[in-house]
């Protein structure tokens, strides 16, 4: 019972971080129909960057985290500005391929700067575990869930009420019409990449605080793909619902199936879910319906 | 004042679709740009608004002047900021946004909050129906409501020149009249110039002061609305009327009535 509850709580918490990272994917996909295949590497590099700032440079936590956000914004801006913008109006496949290239580039960069493959961030949250009923959960999980939820709330408000947020949603609907309204779509694309990199960085730091910094972070990005696919690619709510589902499935499957099937099952579960979803519901749980009116 | 001097437009560096268009829109006037499908009307509007660049089109010759300065090399946003707005053909609302959000996007380049609020009220004053629908999702509005919405969205930028691309397309005559009355009132009350692209020549000439008729990327006829209305060619080719035609359609009406009695 204690074990089950523990799997459930940590699964949901980690799933919410996946959801946060997935949000960044959905954002870019919505505004520009580009699938960002560098998601995992964005998570990886910003976690290492945080490590560099906090451990190697030895900055205080809040400055280090602030710099990580600045770094993420800059990363998002430069990826859009220098690799995607020159390709505007090219076939969408070239754009997607470019993000794949960006991903490999970032991964190479990481192994060049930080050849050690494992590291840990210093503790940010209090070390005492929390008791939830019979289960004992370390605080990182709860903070991770809370921060993800808070960021999701802030982004939702931004998209609902802020002028730029509304313009970004409008761009998702009609790129030409939005330009006829004087909205610079290039800044919309740029903005969506900056947001995506920031949520990837925050997600990366949260996951690293739980499980350390490893190349497994790239897989965290991949798991966020399964979240996006389950949630329906362009739906923010879909991400927030699908994230905990994936996290739960992964944890429960990992916890109870590993003794039977063997280790490794935990990492496969999200992808099994992707395949099942693709077969049953190709547009995901919350995939946006096309509004057709004649 | 807007002035096009002999402009040529080429798409994708090869397809030339405008062969020397000249036209003038005086401040505060309504000018109709008429012609059949494929004549180049939309292309002309996009050349003015700068949207052509987005579609890999270029003004390769001639010049476009707005208030005395050349704008044919400016970007769509710059041109928007100078007070020119284009409502695209085909009622392109942002389908997943509400009516009010659609209108707000139209005011994207307006700075002050209270002015935007005033503009919203102004649009709701012209289109009371939009006010009732302000929280509805635009994708589910009727065709007429969507046309009102894109027209209102264009108004939200507080334009000096509003360009409308076939606002009557596919709408019931009653609705077309309602929308045209509003466009006319907007022009009268706010002195906004209007460049109106239409295939529905009769309705366009009802509110226009002057007009141009395009064919195959050229202006083939222009003049005051009165002149065009009474021009035999315009009547025959664009209004579907001719000396015989009137009689014919009269007979058709009678025929219809007779049949109806038998039913
Ligand atoms: N983006 C484009 N690329 C190439 N040719 C185009 C493009 N847009 C329009 N055309 C061509 O330009 C001509 C004029 O089109 P258009 O300006 O849309 O006419 P209208 O609005 O009068 O119906 C047509 O022959 C059309 O095929
Ligand atoms: Mg047209």
XYZ file of C-alpha atoms and ligand atoms in Angstrom:
585
model
C 0.000 0.000 0.000
C 2.749 2.428 0.995
C 4.633 1.381 -2.087
C 1.670 1.900 -4.385
C 0.980 5.334 -2.962
C 4.602 6.253 -3.387
C 4.583 5.160 -7.032
C 1.434 7.166 -7.616
C 2.663 10.385 -6.032
C 6.109 10.365 -7.611
C 4.681 9.210 -10.938
C 2.246 12.073 -11.079
C 4.890 14.561 -9.985
C 7.421 13.508 -12.599
C 4.634 13.336 -15.152
C 3.828 16.952 -14.511
C 7.390 17.910 -15.300
C 7.122 15.931 -18.548
C 3.963 17.894 -19.196
C 5.768 21.166 -18.658
C 8.457 20.245 -21.150
C 5.804 18.980 -23.547
C 4.122 22.374 -23.368
C 7.152 23.852 -25.107
C 6.782 21.369 -27.917
C 3.067 22.070 -28.305
C 3.743 25.780 -28.416
C 6.133 25.604 -31.346
C 3.982 23.053 -33.094
C 0.910 25.233 -32.769
C 2.413 28.470 -33.941
C 4.613 27.200 -36.756
C 3.804 23.497 -37.372
C 7.424 22.630 -36.694
C 8.076 19.503 -34.644
C 10.936 20.328 -32.321
C 13.008 17.154 -32.241
C 15.697 18.799 -30.128
C 13.484 18.724 -27.058
C 15.570 16.188 -25.143
C 18.840 17.942 -25.866
C 17.402 21.272 -24.762
C 16.591 19.648 -21.434
C 20.071 18.151 -21.288
C 22.087 21.244 -22.078
C 20.232 23.557 -19.735
C 20.663 21.110 -16.864
C 24.387 20.967 -17.518
C 24.491 24.721 -17.811
C 22.872 24.996 -14.396
C 25.448 22.541 -13.062
C 28.209 24.684 -14.547
C 26.878 27.832 -12.923
C 26.138 26.342 -9.525
C 28.913 23.820 -9.032
C 31.729 24.777 -11.364
C 31.418 28.553 -11.103
C 29.987 28.306 -7.612
C 27.288 30.929 -7.945
C 24.500 31.195 -5.394
C 21.394 29.261 -6.342
C 19.184 32.160 -7.320
C 21.787 33.786 -9.575
C 22.598 30.445 -11.160
C 18.943 29.743 -11.900
C 18.385 33.241 -13.222
C 21.339 32.788 -15.569
C 19.922 29.445 -16.693
C 16.676 31.166 -17.653
C 18.604 33.874 -19.491
C 20.616 31.169 -21.218
C 17.436 29.333 -22.223
C 15.891 32.495 -23.626
C 19.037 33.204 -25.586
C 19.202 29.601 -26.814
C 15.596 29.730 -28.013
C 16.104 33.050 -29.685
C 19.244 31.963 -31.511
C 17.853 28.610 -32.657
C 14.895 30.382 -34.235
C 16.918 33.282 -35.586
C 19.829 31.373 -37.090
C 18.574 27.930 -38.020
C 14.841 28.224 -38.653
C 14.212 31.738 -39.901
C 16.476 31.359 -42.942
C 14.281 28.404 -43.885
C 10.913 30.149 -43.635
C 8.695 29.108 -46.551
C 10.825 26.012 -47.186
C 9.170 22.593 -46.965
C 8.240 21.784 -43.379
C 10.346 18.627 -43.517
C 13.531 20.669 -43.855
C 12.567 22.683 -40.808
C 12.019 19.545 -38.772
C 15.282 18.054 -39.958
C 17.055 21.193 -38.866
C 15.754 20.775 -35.323
C 17.135 17.245 -35.386
C 20.503 18.691 -36.380
C 20.288 21.283 -33.626
C 19.638 18.457 -31.171
C 22.738 16.525 -32.204
C 24.789 19.695 -32.172
C 23.729 20.488 -28.616
C 24.407 16.935 -27.509
C 27.870 17.110 -29.020
C 28.454 20.419 -27.323
C 27.494 18.924 -23.973
C 29.846 15.980 -24.267
C 32.567 18.384 -25.361
C 32.180 20.765 -22.406
C 31.173 18.243 -19.766
C 32.832 14.943 -20.690
C 31.827 13.479 -17.334
C 28.546 11.781 -17.984
C 26.983 12.007 -14.539
C 26.655 14.856 -12.083
C 24.317 16.113 -9.432
C 22.939 19.528 -8.661
C 23.278 20.764 -5.092
C 20.159 20.397 -2.999
C 17.692 23.204 -3.503
C 14.783 21.987 -1.424
C 14.787 20.809 2.218
C 16.023 17.256 2.593
C 13.452 15.921 5.043
C 11.031 13.628 3.230
C 7.310 14.222 3.490
C 4.897 11.649 4.820
C 1.742 11.257 2.807
C -0.292 8.656 4.634
C 1.906 5.591 4.773
C 4.124 6.752 1.906
C 7.387 8.627 2.272
C 8.182 10.980 -0.572
C 11.163 13.262 -0.896
C 10.290 16.918 -1.183
C 11.770 17.347 -4.659
C 8.805 15.548 -6.171
C 6.264 17.833 -4.584
C 8.179 20.966 -5.493
C 8.549 19.703 -9.034
C 4.805 19.163 -9.327
C 4.000 22.509 -7.756
C 6.407 24.510 -9.882
C 5.234 22.795 -13.066
C 1.647 23.512 -12.203
C 2.399 27.136 -11.367
C 4.263 27.673 -14.639
C 1.443 26.024 -16.535
C -0.998 28.397 -14.855
C 1.107 31.416 -15.703
C 1.466 30.375 -19.333
C -2.277 29.771 -19.581
C -2.998 33.241 -18.267
C -0.470 34.682 -20.687
C -2.147 32.992 -23.640
C -5.600 33.926 -22.478
C -5.092 37.587 -21.668
C -1.793 38.982 -22.892
C -1.793 40.715 -26.249
C 1.202 38.711 -27.447
C -0.332 35.489 -26.136
C -3.527 36.127 -28.075
C -1.478 36.984 -31.160
C 0.402 33.702 -30.781
C -2.841 31.752 -30.696
C -4.078 33.706 -33.692
C -0.898 32.791 -35.559
C -1.665 29.147 -34.910
C -4.984 29.682 -36.707
C -3.960 31.746 -39.720
C -0.475 32.974 -40.458
C -1.401 35.255 -43.331
C -4.384 36.858 -41.625
C -2.329 37.576 -38.553
C 0.192 39.414 -40.676
C -2.621 41.398 -42.231
C -3.317 42.543 -38.659
C 0.230 43.821 -38.349
C 1.520 41.017 -36.127
C 5.155 40.185 -36.905
C 5.046 36.393 -37.174
C 8.794 36.142 -36.890
C 8.599 37.466 -33.331
C 5.807 35.009 -32.631
C 8.023 32.123 -33.751
C 10.951 33.525 -31.827
C 8.827 33.896 -28.734
C 7.540 30.335 -28.957
C 11.107 29.003 -29.121
C 12.133 31.092 -26.142
C 9.192 29.796 -24.122
C 9.941 26.222 -25.181
C 13.560 26.506 -24.107
C 12.651 28.074 -20.792
C 10.163 25.348 -19.871
C 12.663 22.717 -21.034
C 15.278 24.279 -18.775
C 12.995 24.482 -15.766
C 11.851 20.918 -16.406
C 15.439 19.781 -16.788
C 16.508 21.338 -13.508
C 13.535 19.818 -11.683
C 14.256 16.346 -13.059
C 17.959 16.720 -12.334
C 17.205 17.633 -8.747
C 15.328 14.345 -8.487
C 17.513 11.986 -10.444
C 20.817 13.760 -11.140
C 22.178 14.894 -14.484
C 22.712 12.058 -16.940
C 22.176 11.440 -20.606
C 18.882 10.016 -19.481
C 17.689 13.615 -19.663
C 17.498 13.240 -23.429
C 15.066 10.426 -22.778
C 13.086 12.707 -20.532
C 12.648 14.828 -23.623
C 11.530 11.772 -25.553
C 9.024 10.950 -22.853
C 7.664 14.420 -23.258
C 7.061 13.486 -26.895
C 4.832 10.686 -25.777
C 3.042 13.180 -23.569
C 2.486 15.480 -26.520
C 1.268 12.669 -28.716
C -1.044 11.322 -26.067
C -2.340 14.815 -25.333
C -2.875 15.641 -28.976
C 0.122 17.694 -30.198
C -1.424 21.125 -29.983
C -3.388 21.038 -26.770
C -2.008 22.586 -23.576
C -4.650 20.944 -21.438
C -3.880 17.708 -23.237
C -0.257 17.989 -22.099
C -1.215 18.594 -18.505
C -3.520 15.573 -18.469
C -1.285 13.271 -20.466
C 1.856 14.074 -18.464
C 0.697 12.513 -15.202
C -0.785 9.562 -17.120
C 2.588 8.800 -18.679
C 4.373 9.392 -15.387
C 1.980 7.053 -13.591
C 2.164 4.335 -16.224
C 5.907 4.523 -16.221
C 6.180 4.302 -12.453
C 3.571 1.630 -11.882
C 4.756 -0.435 -14.823
C 8.339 0.050 -13.757
C 7.571 -0.817 -10.176
C 5.461 -3.900 -10.692
C 6.640 -5.255 -14.045
C 10.390 -5.007 -13.580
C 10.535 -8.113 -11.339
C 8.540 -10.034 -13.935
C 9.839 -8.745 -17.262
C 13.170 -7.294 -16.283
C 14.721 -3.858 -16.034
C 14.208 -1.488 -18.920
C 10.474 -1.977 -19.063
C 10.039 1.321 -17.257
C 11.605 3.278 -20.106
C 9.678 1.454 -22.787
C 6.222 1.992 -21.345
C 5.786 5.566 -22.600
C 6.586 4.428 -26.114
C 4.216 1.499 -25.903
C 1.578 4.044 -24.929
C 2.451 6.188 -27.934
C 1.937 3.289 -30.282
C -1.374 2.318 -28.734
C -2.634 5.902 -28.854
C -1.561 6.337 -32.457
C -3.601 3.312 -33.377
C -6.751 4.132 -31.431
C -6.835 7.908 -31.407
C -4.529 9.371 -34.034
C -5.226 12.945 -32.908
C -4.537 12.245 -29.252
C -6.828 12.709 -26.301
C -7.293 16.433 -26.781
C -6.192 16.998 -30.360
C -7.663 20.199 -31.652
C -10.672 19.728 -33.820
C -10.589 21.478 -37.140
C -13.446 23.917 -37.293
C -15.033 23.617 -40.682
C -17.819 26.022 -41.580
C -19.192 26.697 -44.966
C -3.847 59.796 -50.647
C -2.803 56.469 -52.134
C -1.234 56.444 -55.568
C -0.187 53.443 -57.638
C 2.001 54.405 -60.585
C 2.115 51.796 -63.264
C 3.022 48.876 -61.021
C 3.987 45.429 -62.210
C 3.865 42.397 -59.966
C 5.717 39.139 -60.479
C 5.203 35.985 -58.404
C 8.064 33.575 -57.735
C 10.278 35.644 -60.048
C 8.524 34.321 -63.137
C 4.767 34.708 -63.164
C 3.848 38.266 -64.074
C 0.259 38.976 -63.047
C 0.007 42.790 -63.009
C 1.056 44.669 -66.106
C 1.146 48.328 -65.169
C -1.677 49.218 -62.809
C -2.261 52.856 -61.912
C -4.910 53.994 -59.516
C -5.586 56.697 -56.970
C -7.568 56.677 -53.752
C -8.297 60.206 -52.563
C -8.538 60.774 -48.817
C -11.968 59.941 -47.518
C -13.223 58.383 -50.718
C -14.585 54.935 -51.504
C -12.987 53.403 -54.578
C -14.186 50.159 -56.133
C -11.767 47.781 -57.815
C -13.827 45.538 -60.046
C -13.191 42.603 -62.279
C -13.667 38.904 -62.838
C -11.865 36.092 -61.051
C -8.143 36.071 -61.673
C -8.020 39.655 -62.918
C -5.436 40.573 -60.288
C -7.540 42.475 -57.751
C -6.290 40.608 -54.706
C -2.725 40.881 -55.945
C -3.150 44.639 -56.211
C -4.322 44.855 -52.607
C -1.458 42.684 -51.409
C 1.015 44.847 -53.272
C -0.314 47.855 -51.356
C -0.464 46.191 -47.934
C 2.943 44.550 -48.270
C 1.540 41.047 -47.858
C 2.831 40.222 -51.320
C 6.311 39.767 -49.882
C 5.013 36.989 -47.660
C 3.813 35.141 -50.748
C 7.002 35.498 -52.766
C 5.559 38.214 -54.930
C 7.406 41.381 -55.894
C 6.557 44.791 -57.212
C 9.086 44.794 -60.041
C 8.241 48.094 -61.656
C 6.366 51.294 -60.896
C 5.817 52.724 -57.443
C 3.273 52.889 -54.648
C 2.945 56.138 -52.746
C 1.045 56.723 -49.528
C 0.747 60.251 -48.205
C 3.576 61.261 -50.469
C 6.077 58.588 -49.492
C 6.989 55.379 -51.236
C 5.892 52.233 -49.477
C 6.506 49.523 -52.048
C 9.675 48.447 -50.238
C 8.218 48.558 -46.731
C 7.202 45.482 -44.766
C 3.585 44.594 -44.034
C 3.971 45.774 -40.434
C 5.451 49.115 -41.366
C 2.657 49.687 -43.841
C 0.135 48.666 -41.187
C 1.580 51.242 -38.826
C 1.162 53.897 -41.502
C -2.586 53.307 -41.362
C -3.303 50.865 -44.173
C -5.137 47.649 -43.412
C -6.306 44.807 -45.632
C -9.150 42.457 -44.776
C -8.375 39.272 -46.677
C -10.704 37.546 -49.062
C -12.702 34.640 -47.691
C -13.496 35.774 -44.129
C -10.352 34.532 -42.496
C -11.294 34.736 -38.841
C -9.078 33.165 -36.195
C -11.311 30.173 -35.758
C -10.330 29.095 -32.259
C -10.385 32.586 -30.786
C -13.440 34.391 -29.496
C -14.981 37.281 -31.376
C -13.454 39.780 -28.998
C -10.012 38.168 -29.143
C -10.194 38.381 -32.935
C -10.892 42.089 -32.656
C -8.021 42.566 -30.200
C -5.570 41.014 -32.638
C -6.708 43.680 -35.095
C -5.469 46.298 -32.619
C -2.105 44.588 -32.141
C -0.083 47.624 -33.094
C -2.120 50.089 -31.076
C -0.334 51.055 -27.924
C -2.670 52.528 -25.323
C -5.091 50.290 -23.504
C -7.931 52.769 -23.159
C -7.803 53.571 -26.865
C -8.125 49.890 -27.678
C -11.119 49.767 -25.397
C -12.658 52.751 -27.200
C -12.026 51.069 -30.541
C -13.763 47.934 -29.335
C -16.794 49.982 -28.365
C -16.631 51.729 -31.730
C -16.694 48.399 -33.585
C -19.537 47.158 -31.384
C -21.383 50.360 -32.181
C -21.138 49.660 -35.901
C -21.750 45.929 -35.505
C -24.077 45.464 -32.516
C -24.348 41.816 -33.455
C -20.664 41.282 -32.713
C -21.162 42.631 -29.233
C -23.747 39.966 -28.517
C -21.319 37.359 -29.843
C -18.204 38.725 -28.155
C -17.471 35.583 -26.152
C -18.394 33.122 -28.895
C -15.772 31.108 -30.742
C -15.298 32.748 -34.130
C -15.064 29.494 -36.042
C -18.696 28.769 -35.287
C -20.134 32.133 -36.356
C -22.275 32.287 -39.482
C -20.746 33.511 -42.730
C -22.285 36.951 -42.369
C -21.111 37.284 -38.791
C -17.616 36.251 -39.817
C -17.606 38.902 -42.529
C -18.662 41.456 -39.945
C -15.887 40.221 -37.698
C -13.093 40.564 -40.253
C -14.403 43.995 -41.229
C -14.531 44.995 -37.562
C -11.068 43.580 -37.043
C -9.784 45.805 -39.826
C -11.495 48.778 -38.177
C -9.707 47.985 -34.907
C -6.395 49.211 -36.295
C -7.982 52.660 -36.711
C -6.950 52.706 -40.360
C -6.753 55.694 -42.646
C -7.245 53.353 -45.592
C -9.279 50.178 -45.251
C -9.039 47.641 -48.068
C -11.769 45.016 -48.236
C -11.469 41.987 -50.494
C -14.857 40.755 -51.746
C -16.884 41.291 -48.582
C -20.073 40.208 -50.351
C -18.775 36.833 -51.493
C -21.225 34.052 -50.780
C -23.521 36.079 -48.543
C -27.277 36.541 -48.772
C -28.280 39.858 -50.400
C -29.866 41.184 -47.208
C -26.669 40.658 -45.259
C -24.564 42.175 -48.006
C -26.704 45.277 -47.869
C -26.419 45.458 -44.097
C -22.643 45.187 -44.208
C -22.360 47.696 -47.037
C -24.476 50.211 -45.142
C -22.076 49.912 -42.232
C -19.018 50.328 -44.457
C -20.594 53.422 -45.938
C -21.395 54.847 -42.518
C -17.885 54.132 -41.292
C -16.496 55.989 -44.296
C -18.860 58.934 -43.820
C -18.418 59.314 -40.094
C -14.708 58.575 -39.687
C -13.430 59.756 -43.090
C -11.598 56.499 -43.582
C -10.801 55.868 -47.226
C -12.014 52.536 -48.511
C -10.604 50.504 -51.377
C -13.215 47.925 -52.161
C -12.549 44.846 -54.256
C -15.720 43.315 -55.622
C -17.170 41.101 -58.287
C -20.594 42.266 -57.226
C -20.389 45.429 -59.310
C -23.850 46.749 -58.617
C -23.518 46.778 -54.847
C -19.969 48.144 -54.943
C -20.932 51.054 -57.206
C -23.778 51.856 -54.855
C -21.380 53.153 -52.237
C -18.246 53.924 -54.278
C -17.369 57.384 -55.517
C -15.227 56.045 -58.323
C -14.012 52.749 -59.653
C -11.571 50.823 -61.789
C -12.303 47.759 -63.864
C -9.472 45.226 -64.183
C -8.933 42.460 -66.689
C -5.894 40.193 -66.963
C -3.712 42.380 -64.804
C -4.618 45.650 -66.501
C -7.036 48.475 -65.816
C -9.394 48.512 -68.766
C -11.845 51.165 -67.633
C -12.098 53.732 -64.888
C -14.205 56.680 -63.891
C -16.795 57.957 -61.459
C -19.309 55.493 -60.083
C -22.034 57.179 -62.171
C -20.028 56.847 -65.329
C -19.340 53.165 -64.687
C -22.931 52.400 -63.770
C -24.111 53.766 -67.069
C -21.367 52.295 -69.174
C -22.778 49.758 -71.634
C -19.865 47.340 -71.299
C -20.013 47.340 -67.536
C -23.734 46.767 -67.683
C -23.397 43.938 -70.110
C -20.372 42.102 -68.788
C -20.495 42.777 -65.095
C -24.054 43.521 -64.119
C -25.592 40.908 -66.372
C -27.883 43.507 -67.877
C -28.340 44.542 -71.451
C -31.176 46.107 -73.369
C -32.554 42.697 -74.180
C -31.527 41.275 -70.860
C -33.946 43.407 -68.932
C -36.824 42.128 -70.970
C -35.632 38.577 -70.662
C -35.411 38.653 -66.952
C -38.838 40.284 -66.774
C -40.263 37.472 -68.803
C -38.480 34.982 -66.578
C -40.228 36.485 -63.595
C -43.602 36.184 -65.239
C -42.861 32.646 -66.223
C -41.985 31.819 -62.662
C -45.235 33.292 -61.388
C -47.282 31.359 -63.861
C -45.681 28.126 -62.893
C -46.247 28.848 -59.312
C -49.959 29.117 -59.825
C -50.042 25.670 -61.380
C -48.358 24.104 -58.457
N 0.889 33.337 -54.686
C 0.742 33.279 -56.020
N 1.686 32.698 -56.778
C 1.556 32.627 -58.121
N 0.512 33.123 -58.805
C -0.479 33.720 -58.108
C -0.409 33.829 -56.685
N -1.525 34.468 -56.261
C -2.251 34.742 -57.366
N -1.630 34.305 -58.485
C -2.116 34.451 -59.865
O -2.303 35.820 -60.124
C -3.456 36.024 -60.912
C -4.334 37.055 -60.250
O -4.852 36.530 -59.051
P -5.658 37.395 -58.005
O -4.893 38.637 -57.738
O -5.954 36.522 -56.855
O -6.971 37.747 -58.801
P -8.416 38.192 -58.304
O -8.310 38.603 -56.881
O -8.788 39.319 -59.205
O -9.327 37.024 -58.484
C -4.125 34.686 -61.076
O -3.822 34.208 -62.350
C -3.480 33.816 -60.029
O -3.371 32.499 -60.467
Mg -9.284 37.780 -55.273
